Tab-separated table of C-alpha atoms and ligand atoms in Angstrom:
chain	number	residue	atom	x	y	z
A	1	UNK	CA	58.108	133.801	-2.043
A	2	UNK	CA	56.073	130.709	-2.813
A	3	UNK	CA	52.590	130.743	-1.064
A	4	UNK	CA	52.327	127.054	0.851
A	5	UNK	CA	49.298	124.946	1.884
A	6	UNK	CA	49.709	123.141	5.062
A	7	UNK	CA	47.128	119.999	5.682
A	8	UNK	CA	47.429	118.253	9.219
A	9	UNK	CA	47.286	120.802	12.181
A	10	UNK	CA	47.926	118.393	14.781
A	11	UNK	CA	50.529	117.913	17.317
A	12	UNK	CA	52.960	118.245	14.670
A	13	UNK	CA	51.803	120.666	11.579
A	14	UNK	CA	50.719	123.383	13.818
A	15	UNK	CA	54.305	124.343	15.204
A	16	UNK	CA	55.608	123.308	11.654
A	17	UNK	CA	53.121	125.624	9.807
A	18	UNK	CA	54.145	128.371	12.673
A	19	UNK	CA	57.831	128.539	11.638
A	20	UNK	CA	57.136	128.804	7.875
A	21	UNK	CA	54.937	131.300	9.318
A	22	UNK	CA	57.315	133.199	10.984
A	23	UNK	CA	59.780	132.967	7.965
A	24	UNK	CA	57.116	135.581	6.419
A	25	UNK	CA	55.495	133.379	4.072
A	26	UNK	CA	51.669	133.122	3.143
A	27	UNK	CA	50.218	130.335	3.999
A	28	UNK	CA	46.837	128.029	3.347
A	29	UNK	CA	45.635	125.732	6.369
A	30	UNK	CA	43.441	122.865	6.625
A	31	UNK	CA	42.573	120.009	9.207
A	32	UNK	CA	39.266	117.745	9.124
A	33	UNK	CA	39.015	119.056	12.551
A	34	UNK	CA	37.720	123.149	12.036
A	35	UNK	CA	39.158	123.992	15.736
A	36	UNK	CA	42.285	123.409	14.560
A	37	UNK	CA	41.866	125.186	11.390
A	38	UNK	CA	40.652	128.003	13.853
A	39	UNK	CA	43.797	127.808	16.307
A	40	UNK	CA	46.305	128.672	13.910
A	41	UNK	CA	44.374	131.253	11.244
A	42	UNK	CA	46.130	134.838	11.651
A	43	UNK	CA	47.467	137.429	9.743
A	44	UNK	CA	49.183	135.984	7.008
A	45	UNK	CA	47.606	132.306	7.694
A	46	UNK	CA	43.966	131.613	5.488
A	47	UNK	CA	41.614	128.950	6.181
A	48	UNK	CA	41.756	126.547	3.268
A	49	UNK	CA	37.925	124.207	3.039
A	50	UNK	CA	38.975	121.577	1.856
A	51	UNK	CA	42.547	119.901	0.229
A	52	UNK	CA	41.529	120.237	-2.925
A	53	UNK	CA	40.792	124.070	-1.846
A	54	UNK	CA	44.448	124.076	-0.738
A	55	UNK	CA	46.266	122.779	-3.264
A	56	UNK	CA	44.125	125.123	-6.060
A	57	UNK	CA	45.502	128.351	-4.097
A	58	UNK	CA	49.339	127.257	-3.664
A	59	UNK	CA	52.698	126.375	-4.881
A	60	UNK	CA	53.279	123.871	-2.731
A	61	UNK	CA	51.408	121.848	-0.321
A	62	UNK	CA	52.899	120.281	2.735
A	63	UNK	CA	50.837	116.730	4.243
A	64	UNK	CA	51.234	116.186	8.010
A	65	UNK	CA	48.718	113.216	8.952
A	66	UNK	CA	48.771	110.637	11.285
A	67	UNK	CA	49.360	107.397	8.299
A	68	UNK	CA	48.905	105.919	4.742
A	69	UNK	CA	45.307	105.723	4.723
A	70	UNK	CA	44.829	109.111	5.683
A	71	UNK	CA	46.749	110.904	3.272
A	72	UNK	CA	45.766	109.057	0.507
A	73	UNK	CA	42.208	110.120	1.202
A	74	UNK	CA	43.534	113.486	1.333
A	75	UNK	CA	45.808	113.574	-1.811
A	76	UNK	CA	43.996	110.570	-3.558
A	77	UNK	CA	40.059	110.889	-2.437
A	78	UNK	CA	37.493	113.190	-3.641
A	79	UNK	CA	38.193	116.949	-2.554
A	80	UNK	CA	41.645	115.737	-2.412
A	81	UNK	CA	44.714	117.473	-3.208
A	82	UNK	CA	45.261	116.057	-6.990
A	83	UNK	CA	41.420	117.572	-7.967
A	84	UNK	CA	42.832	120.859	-6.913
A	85	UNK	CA	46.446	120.315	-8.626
A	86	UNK	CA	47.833	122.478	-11.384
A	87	UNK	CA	50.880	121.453	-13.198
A	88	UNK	CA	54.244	122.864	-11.644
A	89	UNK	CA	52.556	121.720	-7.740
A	90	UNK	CA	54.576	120.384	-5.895
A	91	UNK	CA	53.500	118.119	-2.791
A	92	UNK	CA	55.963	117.316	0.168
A	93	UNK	CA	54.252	114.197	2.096
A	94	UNK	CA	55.963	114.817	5.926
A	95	UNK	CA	53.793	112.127	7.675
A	96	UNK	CA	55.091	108.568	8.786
A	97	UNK	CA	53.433	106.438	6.120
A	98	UNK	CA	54.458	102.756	4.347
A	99	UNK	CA	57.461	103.621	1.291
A	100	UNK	CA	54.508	101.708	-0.822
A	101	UNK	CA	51.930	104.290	0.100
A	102	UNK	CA	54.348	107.054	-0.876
A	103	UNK	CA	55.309	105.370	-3.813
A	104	UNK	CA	51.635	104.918	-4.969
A	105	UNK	CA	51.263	108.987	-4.038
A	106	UNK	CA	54.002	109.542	-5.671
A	107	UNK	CA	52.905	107.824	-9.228
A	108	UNK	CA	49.435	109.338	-8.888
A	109	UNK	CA	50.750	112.915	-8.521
A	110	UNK	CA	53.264	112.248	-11.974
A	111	UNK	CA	50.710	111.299	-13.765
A	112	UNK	CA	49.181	114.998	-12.846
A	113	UNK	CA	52.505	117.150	-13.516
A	114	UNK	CA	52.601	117.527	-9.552
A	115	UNK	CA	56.173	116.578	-7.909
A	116	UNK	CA	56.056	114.742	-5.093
A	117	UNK	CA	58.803	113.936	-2.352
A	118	UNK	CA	58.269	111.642	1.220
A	119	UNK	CA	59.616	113.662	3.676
A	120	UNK	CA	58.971	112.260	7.319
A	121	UNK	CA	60.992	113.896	10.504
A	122	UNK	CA	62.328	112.728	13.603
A	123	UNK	CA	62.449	114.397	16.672
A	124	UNK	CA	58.693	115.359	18.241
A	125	UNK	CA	57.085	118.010	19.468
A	126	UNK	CA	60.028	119.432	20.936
A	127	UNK	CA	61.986	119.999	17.309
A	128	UNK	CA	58.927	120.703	15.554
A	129	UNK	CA	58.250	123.836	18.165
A	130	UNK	CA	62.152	124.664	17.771
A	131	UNK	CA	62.133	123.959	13.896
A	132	UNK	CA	64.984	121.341	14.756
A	133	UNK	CA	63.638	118.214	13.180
A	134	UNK	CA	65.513	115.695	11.346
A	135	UNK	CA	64.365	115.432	8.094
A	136	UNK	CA	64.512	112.043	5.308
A	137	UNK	CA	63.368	112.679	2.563
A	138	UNK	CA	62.335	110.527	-0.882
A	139	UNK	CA	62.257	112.055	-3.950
A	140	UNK	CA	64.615	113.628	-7.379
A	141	UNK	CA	66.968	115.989	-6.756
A	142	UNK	CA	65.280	119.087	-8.561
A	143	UNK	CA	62.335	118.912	-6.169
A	144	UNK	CA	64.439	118.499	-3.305
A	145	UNK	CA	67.088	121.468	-3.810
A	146	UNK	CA	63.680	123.580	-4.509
A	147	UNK	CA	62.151	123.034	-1.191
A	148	UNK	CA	65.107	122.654	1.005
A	149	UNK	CA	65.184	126.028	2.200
A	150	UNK	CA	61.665	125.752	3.400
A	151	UNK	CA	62.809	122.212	5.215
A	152	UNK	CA	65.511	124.129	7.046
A	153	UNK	CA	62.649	126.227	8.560
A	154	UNK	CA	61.461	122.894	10.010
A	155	UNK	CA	64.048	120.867	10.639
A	156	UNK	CA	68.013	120.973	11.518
A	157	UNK	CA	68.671	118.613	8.958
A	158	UNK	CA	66.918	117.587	5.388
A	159	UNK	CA	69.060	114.855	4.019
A	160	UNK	CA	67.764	113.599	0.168
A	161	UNK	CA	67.834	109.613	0.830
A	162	UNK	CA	67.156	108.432	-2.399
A	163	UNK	CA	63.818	108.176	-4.843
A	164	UNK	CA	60.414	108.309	-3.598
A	165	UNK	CA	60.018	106.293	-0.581
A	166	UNK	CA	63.369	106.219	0.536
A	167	UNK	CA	62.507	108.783	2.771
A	168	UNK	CA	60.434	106.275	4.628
A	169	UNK	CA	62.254	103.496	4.191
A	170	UNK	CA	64.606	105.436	6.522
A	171	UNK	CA	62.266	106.540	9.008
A	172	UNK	CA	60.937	102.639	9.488
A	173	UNK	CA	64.759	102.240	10.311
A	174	UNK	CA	65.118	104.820	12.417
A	175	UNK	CA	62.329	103.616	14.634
A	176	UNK	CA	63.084	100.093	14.543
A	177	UNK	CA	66.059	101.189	16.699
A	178	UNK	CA	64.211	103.417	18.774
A	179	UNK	CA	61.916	100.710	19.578
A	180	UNK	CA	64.095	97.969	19.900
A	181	UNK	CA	66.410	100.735	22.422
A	182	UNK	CA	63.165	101.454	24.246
A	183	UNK	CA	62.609	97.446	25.107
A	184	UNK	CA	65.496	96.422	26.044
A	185	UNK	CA	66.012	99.514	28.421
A	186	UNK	CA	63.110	98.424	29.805
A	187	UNK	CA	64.161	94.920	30.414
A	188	UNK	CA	67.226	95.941	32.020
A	189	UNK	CA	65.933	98.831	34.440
A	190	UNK	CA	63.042	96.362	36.012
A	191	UNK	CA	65.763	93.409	36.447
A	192	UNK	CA	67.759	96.280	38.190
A	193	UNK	CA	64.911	96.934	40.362
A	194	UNK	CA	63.705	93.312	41.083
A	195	UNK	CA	67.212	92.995	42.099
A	196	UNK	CA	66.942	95.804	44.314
A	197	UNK	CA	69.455	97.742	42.727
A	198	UNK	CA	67.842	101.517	41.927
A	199	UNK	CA	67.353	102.291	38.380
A	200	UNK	CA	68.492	105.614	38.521
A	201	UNK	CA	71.870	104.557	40.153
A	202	UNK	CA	71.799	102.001	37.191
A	203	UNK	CA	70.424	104.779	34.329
A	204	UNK	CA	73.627	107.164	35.786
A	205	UNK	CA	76.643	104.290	35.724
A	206	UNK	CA	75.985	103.095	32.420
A	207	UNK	CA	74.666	105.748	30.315
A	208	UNK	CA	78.450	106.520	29.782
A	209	UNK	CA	79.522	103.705	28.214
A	210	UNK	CA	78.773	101.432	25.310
A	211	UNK	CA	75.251	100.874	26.473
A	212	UNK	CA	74.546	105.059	26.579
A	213	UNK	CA	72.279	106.219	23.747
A	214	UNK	CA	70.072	109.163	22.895
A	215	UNK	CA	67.108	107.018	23.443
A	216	UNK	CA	68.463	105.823	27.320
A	217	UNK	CA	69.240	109.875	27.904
A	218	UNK	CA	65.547	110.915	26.773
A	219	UNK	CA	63.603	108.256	27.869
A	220	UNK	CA	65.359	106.415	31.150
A	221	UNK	CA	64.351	109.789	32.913
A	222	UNK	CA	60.469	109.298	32.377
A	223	UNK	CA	60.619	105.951	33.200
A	224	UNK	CA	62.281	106.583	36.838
A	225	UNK	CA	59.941	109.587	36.775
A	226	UNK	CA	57.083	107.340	36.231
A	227	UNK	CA	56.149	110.284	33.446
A	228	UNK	CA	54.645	108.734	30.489
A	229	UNK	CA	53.163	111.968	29.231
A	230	UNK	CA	53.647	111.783	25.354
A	231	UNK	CA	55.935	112.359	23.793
A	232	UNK	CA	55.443	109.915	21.274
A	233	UNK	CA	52.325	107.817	21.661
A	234	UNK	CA	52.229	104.093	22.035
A	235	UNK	CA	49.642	104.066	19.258
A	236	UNK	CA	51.666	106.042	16.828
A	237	UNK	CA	54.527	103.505	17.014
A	238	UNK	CA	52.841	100.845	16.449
A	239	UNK	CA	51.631	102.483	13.695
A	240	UNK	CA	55.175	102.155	12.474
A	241	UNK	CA	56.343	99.376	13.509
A	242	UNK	CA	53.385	97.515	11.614
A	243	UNK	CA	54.424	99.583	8.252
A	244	UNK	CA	57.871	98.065	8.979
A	245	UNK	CA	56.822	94.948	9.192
A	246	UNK	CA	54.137	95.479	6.168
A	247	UNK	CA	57.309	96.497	4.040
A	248	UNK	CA	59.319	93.850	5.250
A	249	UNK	CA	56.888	91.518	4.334
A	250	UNK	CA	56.817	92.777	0.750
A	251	UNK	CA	60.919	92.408	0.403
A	252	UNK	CA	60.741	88.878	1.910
A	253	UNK	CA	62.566	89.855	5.634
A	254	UNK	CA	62.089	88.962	8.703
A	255	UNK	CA	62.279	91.312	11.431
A	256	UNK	CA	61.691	89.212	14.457
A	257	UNK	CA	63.104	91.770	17.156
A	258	UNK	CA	60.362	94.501	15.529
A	259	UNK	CA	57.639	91.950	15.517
A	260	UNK	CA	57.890	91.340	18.834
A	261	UNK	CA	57.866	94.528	20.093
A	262	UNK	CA	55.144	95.450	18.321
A	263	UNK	CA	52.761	92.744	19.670
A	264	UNK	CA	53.731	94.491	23.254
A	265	UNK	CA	52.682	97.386	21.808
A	266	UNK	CA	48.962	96.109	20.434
A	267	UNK	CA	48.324	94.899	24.243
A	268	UNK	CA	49.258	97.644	25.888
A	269	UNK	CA	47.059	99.424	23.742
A	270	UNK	CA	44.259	96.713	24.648
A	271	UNK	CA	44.882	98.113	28.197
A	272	UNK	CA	44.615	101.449	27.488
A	273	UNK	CA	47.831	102.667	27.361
A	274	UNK	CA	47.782	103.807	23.775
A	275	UNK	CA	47.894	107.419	24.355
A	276	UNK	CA	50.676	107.248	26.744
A	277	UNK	CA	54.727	108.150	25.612
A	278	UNK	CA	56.372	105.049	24.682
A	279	UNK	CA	58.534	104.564	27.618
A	280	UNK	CA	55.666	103.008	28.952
A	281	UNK	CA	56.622	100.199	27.427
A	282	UNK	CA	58.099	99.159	30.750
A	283	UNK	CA	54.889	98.630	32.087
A	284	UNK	CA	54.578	95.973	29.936
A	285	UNK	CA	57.860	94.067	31.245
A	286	UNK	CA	56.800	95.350	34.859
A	287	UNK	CA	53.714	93.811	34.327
A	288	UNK	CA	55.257	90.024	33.692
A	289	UNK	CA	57.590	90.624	36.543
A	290	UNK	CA	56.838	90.045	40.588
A	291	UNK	CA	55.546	92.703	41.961
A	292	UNK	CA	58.178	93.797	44.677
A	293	UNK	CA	62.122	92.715	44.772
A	294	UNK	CA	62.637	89.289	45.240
A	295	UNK	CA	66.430	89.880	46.159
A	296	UNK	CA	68.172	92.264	48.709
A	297	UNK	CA	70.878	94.202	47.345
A	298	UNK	CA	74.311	93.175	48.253
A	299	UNK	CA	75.749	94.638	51.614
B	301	NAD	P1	48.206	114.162	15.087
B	301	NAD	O1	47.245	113.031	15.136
B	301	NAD	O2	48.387	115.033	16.288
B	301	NAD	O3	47.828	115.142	13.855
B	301	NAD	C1	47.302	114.703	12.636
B	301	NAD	C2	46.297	115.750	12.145
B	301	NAD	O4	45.787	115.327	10.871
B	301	NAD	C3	45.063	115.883	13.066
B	301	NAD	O5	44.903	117.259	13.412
B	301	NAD	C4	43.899	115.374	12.218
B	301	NAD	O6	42.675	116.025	12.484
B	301	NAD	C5	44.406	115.664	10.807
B	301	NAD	N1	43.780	114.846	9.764
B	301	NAD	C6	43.561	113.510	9.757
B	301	NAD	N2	43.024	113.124	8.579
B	301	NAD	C7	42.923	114.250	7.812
B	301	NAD	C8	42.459	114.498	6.483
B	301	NAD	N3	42.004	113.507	5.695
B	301	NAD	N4	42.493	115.777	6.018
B	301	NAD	C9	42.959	116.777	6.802
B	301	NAD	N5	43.418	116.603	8.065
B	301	NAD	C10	43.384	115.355	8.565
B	301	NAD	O7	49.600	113.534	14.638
B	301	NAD	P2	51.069	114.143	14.846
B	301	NAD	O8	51.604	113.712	16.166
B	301	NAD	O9	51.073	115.585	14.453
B	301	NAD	O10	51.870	113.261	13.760
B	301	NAD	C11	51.738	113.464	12.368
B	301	NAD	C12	52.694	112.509	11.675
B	301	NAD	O11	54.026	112.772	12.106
B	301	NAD	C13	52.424	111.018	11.974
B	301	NAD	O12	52.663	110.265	10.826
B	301	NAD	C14	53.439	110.708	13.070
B	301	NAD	O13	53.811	109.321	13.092
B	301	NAD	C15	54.610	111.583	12.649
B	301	NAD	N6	55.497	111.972	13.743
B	301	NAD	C16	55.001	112.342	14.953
B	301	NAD	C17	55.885	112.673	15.983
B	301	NAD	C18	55.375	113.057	17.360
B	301	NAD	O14	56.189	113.092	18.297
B	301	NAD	N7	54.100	113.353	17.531
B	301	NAD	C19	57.269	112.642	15.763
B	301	NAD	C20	57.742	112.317	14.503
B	301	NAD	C21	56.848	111.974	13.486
């Protein structure tokens, strides 16, 4: 059984590094943050110093940090994972990052005799606890059929979307459409309500038909709940919707529906919202609209 280093113990990596963990294999941890480190060392987990540290005492490491810059100061940077690298490594990048960050990752770690595959996931906290995440990953084939049985301990689904990068090429997509879902949800349950027709009434007569969607069925709830406990942070989206547009940019296409949703996004994290679920994205369109109903709803 391959011994694995885990790097990025946050909300994420920590149940991830638990279900390898309860799969019965050895693992290496490390987080900038030693509490973290602290939280998840038991029997069977050591506490790695450094990533360099990590990568020098496993077979593969696994990346879980919050964007580009971060991993490549932790694969890239001094201490990093490439100065602790040994020829045969392999290094499976599962954070939401830019394709061109992963692709520059993925060069570097060539050049070293380390394989590297993007991997992001899908699904939150709730999939990573249940190791039901939906996983995209970048990369060649030999690397991928080599570490897909530890990707089925994370996720439901690991699905090999093409080279290096491709695996966040597809996340940008998926969350593109969750965003763009999440707005105009929002639009359309506060003209409900300024009409004076209750959301929730709305939210239960249409989630049937064409307009229905995982996203209304996950996140219409919180907003009639007013619950915007994350979840998915505001901040963290942004995140990707700016590496959307970033890559976008670089291919010469315009996303205008993205762009504007994530310049909602930047003020509402100007007004402290940035640590709240994404469905409070509503409070945004609330925000423009009067304050009460303006119209009584039809006898
Ligand atoms: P998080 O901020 O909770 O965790 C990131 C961890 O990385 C933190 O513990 C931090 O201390 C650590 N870290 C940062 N820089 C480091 C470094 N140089 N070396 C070592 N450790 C370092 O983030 P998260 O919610 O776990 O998300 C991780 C990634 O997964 C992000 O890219 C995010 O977009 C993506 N993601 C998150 C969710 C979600 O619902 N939270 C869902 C899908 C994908």
């Amino acid at each position: 059984m391959s011994k694995i280093g885990f790097i990025g113990l946050g909300i994420m990596g920590k149940h991830m590094l638990r279900n390898l963990r309860k799969a019965g294999h050895e693992l290496v941890a490390y987080d900038i943050v030693p509490a973290s480190v602290d939280a998840v060392v038991t029997d069977g987990v050591e506490r790695g110093v450094s990533c360099k540290d990590v990568a020098s005492r496993t077979d593969i490491v696994i990346t879980m940090l919050p964007d580009g810059p971060e991993v490549e100061q932790a694969v890239l940077g001094s201490g990093g994972v490439l100065e602790g690298a040994h020829p045969g490594l392999i290094l499976v990048d599962m954070s939401s990052i830019s394709p061109m960050s992963s692709q520059l990752m993925g060069a570097a770690c060539k050049e070293k005799g380390v394989a590297f595959l993007d991997a992001p996931v899908s699904g939150g906290e709730p999939k990573a606890i249940d190791g039901t995440l939906a996983i995209m990953v970048g990369g060649d084939q030999e690397t991928f059929d080599k570490v897909t049985p530890l990707l089925k301990l994370m996720g439901s689904s690991a699905v090999l979307t093409g080279g290096v990068g491709a695996g966040n090429v597809t996340k940008l997509a998926n969350q593109i459409i969750v965003a763009g879902n999440i707005a105009a949800m929002s639009e359309a349950l506060v003209l409900a309500d300024r009409c004076g027709v209750d959301s929730a009434v709305v939210f239960n007569a249409i989630k049937g038909g064409l307009a229905g969607s995982t996203v209304l069925n996950a996140k219409a709830p919180m907003v009639i709940a007013r619950n915007f406990k994350p979840g998915f942070r505001i901040r963290l989206h942004q995140k990707d919707l700016r590496n959307a547009l970033l890559t976008a940019e670089s291919k010469k296409v315009a996303l205008p529906l993205t762009s504007l949703v994530q310049q909602m996004l930047i003020a509402l994290m100007n007004h402290g919202s940035g640590d709240l679920d994404h469905s409070a994205l509503v409070t945004f369109i609330e925000d423009m609209a009067p304050k009460t109903s303006s119209t009584k709803q039809p006898e």
